[in-house]
Short mmCIF file of C-alpha atoms in Angstrom, two decimals:
data_model
loop_
_atom_site.label_atom_id
_atom_site.label_comp_id
_atom_site.label_asym_id
_atom_site.label_seq_id
_atom_site.Cartn_x
_atom_site.Cartn_y
_atom_site.Cartn_z
CA MET A 235 26.07 61.20 -10.03
CA SER A 236 25.12 60.49 -13.62
CA THR A 237 21.49 59.92 -14.44
CA GLN A 238 22.19 57.87 -17.56
CA PRO A 239 20.10 54.69 -17.71
CA ILE A 240 21.89 51.44 -16.91
CA THR A 241 22.23 48.71 -19.52
CA ILE A 242 23.67 45.33 -18.52
CA THR A 243 24.98 42.72 -20.95
CA GLU A 244 25.04 39.17 -19.57
CA SER A 245 24.93 35.73 -21.21
CA GLY A 246 24.57 37.25 -24.66
CA MET A 247 21.52 39.34 -23.71
CA ARG A 248 21.20 43.09 -23.22
CA PHE A 249 19.13 44.05 -20.19
CA GLY A 250 17.68 47.50 -19.69
CA PRO A 251 17.81 50.34 -19.98
CA PHE A 252 16.92 50.84 -16.32
CA ALA A 253 16.80 54.01 -14.23
CA GLN A 254 19.95 54.23 -12.11
CA ASP A 255 17.99 54.73 -8.91
CA LYS A 256 16.08 51.46 -9.52
CA CYS A 257 18.89 49.09 -10.56
CA PHE A 258 21.70 47.72 -8.41
CA TYR A 259 24.23 45.94 -10.63
CA VAL A 260 25.35 43.81 -7.71
CA GLU A 261 27.61 41.49 -9.72
CA ALA A 262 29.78 44.48 -10.75
CA SER A 263 29.64 46.23 -7.36
CA LYS A 264 32.58 46.95 -5.07
CA VAL A 265 30.83 45.23 -2.18
CA TYR A 266 30.59 42.01 -4.18
CA GLU A 267 34.20 42.39 -5.29
CA ALA A 268 35.16 42.52 -1.60
CA ILE A 269 33.27 39.34 -0.66
CA GLN A 270 33.22 37.33 -3.91
CA ASP A 271 35.61 34.58 -2.84
CA GLY A 272 33.33 31.54 -2.49
CA VAL A 273 30.15 33.61 -2.97
CA LYS A 274 28.18 33.22 -6.21
CA ILE A 275 25.81 36.03 -7.06
CA ALA A 276 23.06 36.93 -9.53
CA GLU A 277 23.56 39.73 -12.03
CA PHE A 278 21.41 42.57 -10.72
CA LEU A 279 18.55 43.71 -8.51
CA LEU A 280 15.79 45.78 -10.07
CA LEU A 281 13.29 47.70 -7.98
CA ARG A 282 9.79 47.77 -9.43
CA ASN A 283 6.30 48.60 -8.20
CA ASN A 284 3.89 45.75 -7.71
CA GLY A 285 1.43 47.33 -10.09
CA SER A 286 -1.54 45.93 -8.21
CA THR A 287 -4.29 48.42 -7.49
CA SER A 288 -4.76 46.98 -4.01
CA ASN A 289 -1.07 46.81 -3.16
CA ASN A 290 1.58 49.04 -4.68
CA ASN A 291 4.42 47.80 -2.48
CA PRO A 292 7.84 47.63 -4.09
CA VAL A 293 9.14 44.38 -5.57
CA ILE A 294 12.83 43.59 -5.89
CA TRP A 295 13.46 41.53 -9.02
CA ILE A 296 16.64 39.50 -8.53
CA VAL A 297 17.80 38.63 -12.03
CA GLU A 298 20.11 35.82 -13.12
CA ALA A 299 20.93 35.34 -16.82
CA LYS A 300 21.85 31.97 -18.29
CA SER A 301 22.94 31.11 -21.81
CA SER A 302 22.20 27.39 -21.54
CA SER A 303 20.93 24.64 -19.27
CA PRO A 304 21.40 20.89 -19.04
CA HIS A 305 18.43 18.69 -19.85
CA PRO A 306 16.25 17.98 -16.77
CA ASP A 307 16.51 14.21 -17.36
CA ASN A 308 20.31 14.30 -17.46
CA PRO A 309 21.42 11.10 -15.70
CA SER A 310 24.74 12.59 -14.56
CA GLY A 311 23.01 15.02 -12.21
CA ASN A 312 24.09 18.16 -14.05
CA PHE A 313 20.55 19.56 -13.93
CA GLY A 314 20.48 19.34 -10.13
CA ARG A 315 23.82 21.15 -9.87
CA PHE A 316 22.56 23.76 -12.35
CA ILE A 317 19.47 24.46 -10.21
CA ASP A 318 21.53 24.52 -7.01
CA GLU A 319 23.95 27.06 -8.50
CA ILE A 320 21.09 29.33 -9.59
CA LYS A 321 19.50 29.03 -6.15
CA GLN A 322 22.79 30.00 -4.48
CA LYS A 323 23.20 33.03 -6.75
CA LEU A 324 19.64 34.25 -6.18
CA VAL A 325 19.68 33.74 -2.40
CA ASN A 326 23.12 35.34 -2.09
CA ALA A 327 21.95 38.33 -4.13
CA LEU A 328 18.91 38.63 -1.86
CA SER A 329 21.12 38.47 1.22
CA LEU A 330 23.69 40.95 -0.08
CA GLY A 331 21.00 43.33 -1.32
CA LEU A 332 19.17 43.35 2.00
CA ALA A 333 22.44 43.54 3.95
CA SER A 334 23.38 46.58 1.86
CA VAL A 335 20.02 48.25 2.52
CA LEU A 336 20.56 47.61 6.23
CA GLY A 337 24.01 49.25 6.10
CA ARG A 338 25.95 46.07 6.86
CA HIS A 339 28.47 46.93 4.12
CA PRO A 340 29.44 50.61 4.52
CA GLN A 341 31.66 50.48 1.41
CA ASP A 342 28.51 49.78 -0.60
CA GLU A 343 26.67 52.91 0.49
CA PRO A 344 27.77 55.10 -2.46
CA GLU A 345 26.82 52.40 -5.01
CA LEU A 346 23.46 51.48 -3.58
CA PRO A 347 20.72 53.30 -5.53
CA PHE A 348 18.70 55.85 -3.58
CA ALA A 349 15.40 54.04 -4.09
CA PHE A 350 16.89 50.96 -2.35
CA LYS A 351 18.16 53.05 0.57
CA LYS A 352 14.66 54.28 1.40
CA LEU A 353 12.93 50.88 1.23
CA ARG A 354 10.75 49.75 4.10
CA LEU A 355 11.90 46.14 4.07
CA SER A 356 8.80 44.87 5.84
CA GLN A 357 6.74 45.85 2.79
CA VAL A 358 9.04 44.56 0.04
CA GLN A 359 8.27 41.49 -2.04
CA VAL A 360 10.85 39.64 -4.10
CA LYS A 361 10.77 37.98 -7.52
CA PHE A 362 13.51 35.48 -8.27
CA VAL A 363 13.93 35.79 -12.04
CA VAL A 364 16.01 33.63 -14.37
CA VAL A 365 16.30 34.61 -18.01
CA MET A 366 17.32 31.79 -20.34
CA LYS A 367 18.84 32.71 -23.70
CA ASP A 368 17.50 30.84 -26.73
CA HIS A 369 15.08 28.62 -24.78
CA PRO A 370 11.70 27.66 -26.23
CA ASP A 371 8.68 28.28 -24.03
CA ASP A 372 8.14 24.56 -23.36
CA ALA A 373 11.70 24.18 -21.99
CA LEU A 374 11.07 26.72 -19.21
CA SER A 375 8.60 24.68 -17.16
CA PRO A 376 11.03 22.03 -15.81
CA ILE A 377 13.47 24.77 -14.77
CA THR A 378 10.67 26.75 -13.10
CA ASP A 379 9.38 23.70 -11.21
CA ALA A 380 12.84 22.68 -9.98
CA LEU A 381 13.72 26.22 -8.96
CA LYS A 382 10.43 26.68 -7.10
CA GLU A 383 11.20 23.54 -5.12
CA ALA A 384 14.78 24.64 -4.41
CA LEU A 385 13.71 28.14 -3.31
CA HIS A 386 10.67 26.97 -1.33
CA PRO A 387 12.38 27.29 2.10
CA THR A 388 13.58 30.83 1.30
CA ILE A 389 10.16 31.90 0.03
CA LYS A 390 8.41 30.43 3.10
CA THR A 391 10.83 31.84 5.70
CA TRP A 392 10.64 35.34 4.20
CA ALA A 393 6.86 35.12 3.62
CA PHE A 394 7.25 36.00 -0.05
CA ASP A 395 4.47 35.39 -2.53
CA PRO A 396 4.37 31.69 -3.56
CA ALA A 397 4.59 32.87 -7.19
CA SER A 398 7.96 34.53 -6.57
CA VAL A 399 9.90 32.35 -9.02
CA ILE A 400 9.84 33.28 -12.69
CA VAL A 401 11.82 31.66 -15.50
CA LEU A 402 11.71 33.52 -18.80
CA ASN A 403 13.22 33.25 -22.23
CA GLU A 404 14.30 36.33 -24.19
CA ALA A 405 10.87 36.94 -25.72
CA LEU A 406 9.13 36.77 -22.34
CA ALA A 407 11.86 38.94 -20.78
CA ARG A 408 11.14 41.58 -23.43
CA GLU A 409 7.42 41.42 -22.54
CA HIS A 410 8.36 42.00 -18.89
CA GLY A 411 10.54 45.00 -19.83
CA LEU A 412 13.82 43.36 -18.85
CA ILE A 413 15.48 43.10 -22.25
CA ASN A 414 15.74 45.97 -24.65
CA THR A 415 13.50 45.47 -27.64
CA THR A 416 16.34 46.49 -29.97
CA SER A 417 18.79 43.90 -28.66
#
């Protein structure tokens, strides 16, 4: 297996580079190809350490990239559909990622990075991350608020941290090490 870092281009943004054993490009995986009919999915899962001195448990960042969004006050309801689609993609990526770790999709075993295979799922936290291309900082808050509300049942049932939803623009994604600084 190659140890070249993974770089992912989605929605006009270049993510990475990421270590192969820490990134599962689920949208391009064979397991997703086998189940994709009627199943929307986020771009990739990235395994990171919490970084907290009191708790260094792993965190799976589930990343969805978007190039645009409707205005939150859109009277036609497009904003609600936009949020629902993102929620579906993030929750489906969570489900498929965890199902893969649990061995529910044997065809996925060769693609699943080693670091994911050895996870103790009871200790894992999740960050649902949406990266918006060309969005000013002040346009992120309505998306964050709506997505937090939409994902609230998932976050509560899995006992994830209440701050598990993050919406970033390209500049903030660079600060979080998601987007290459040269892209």
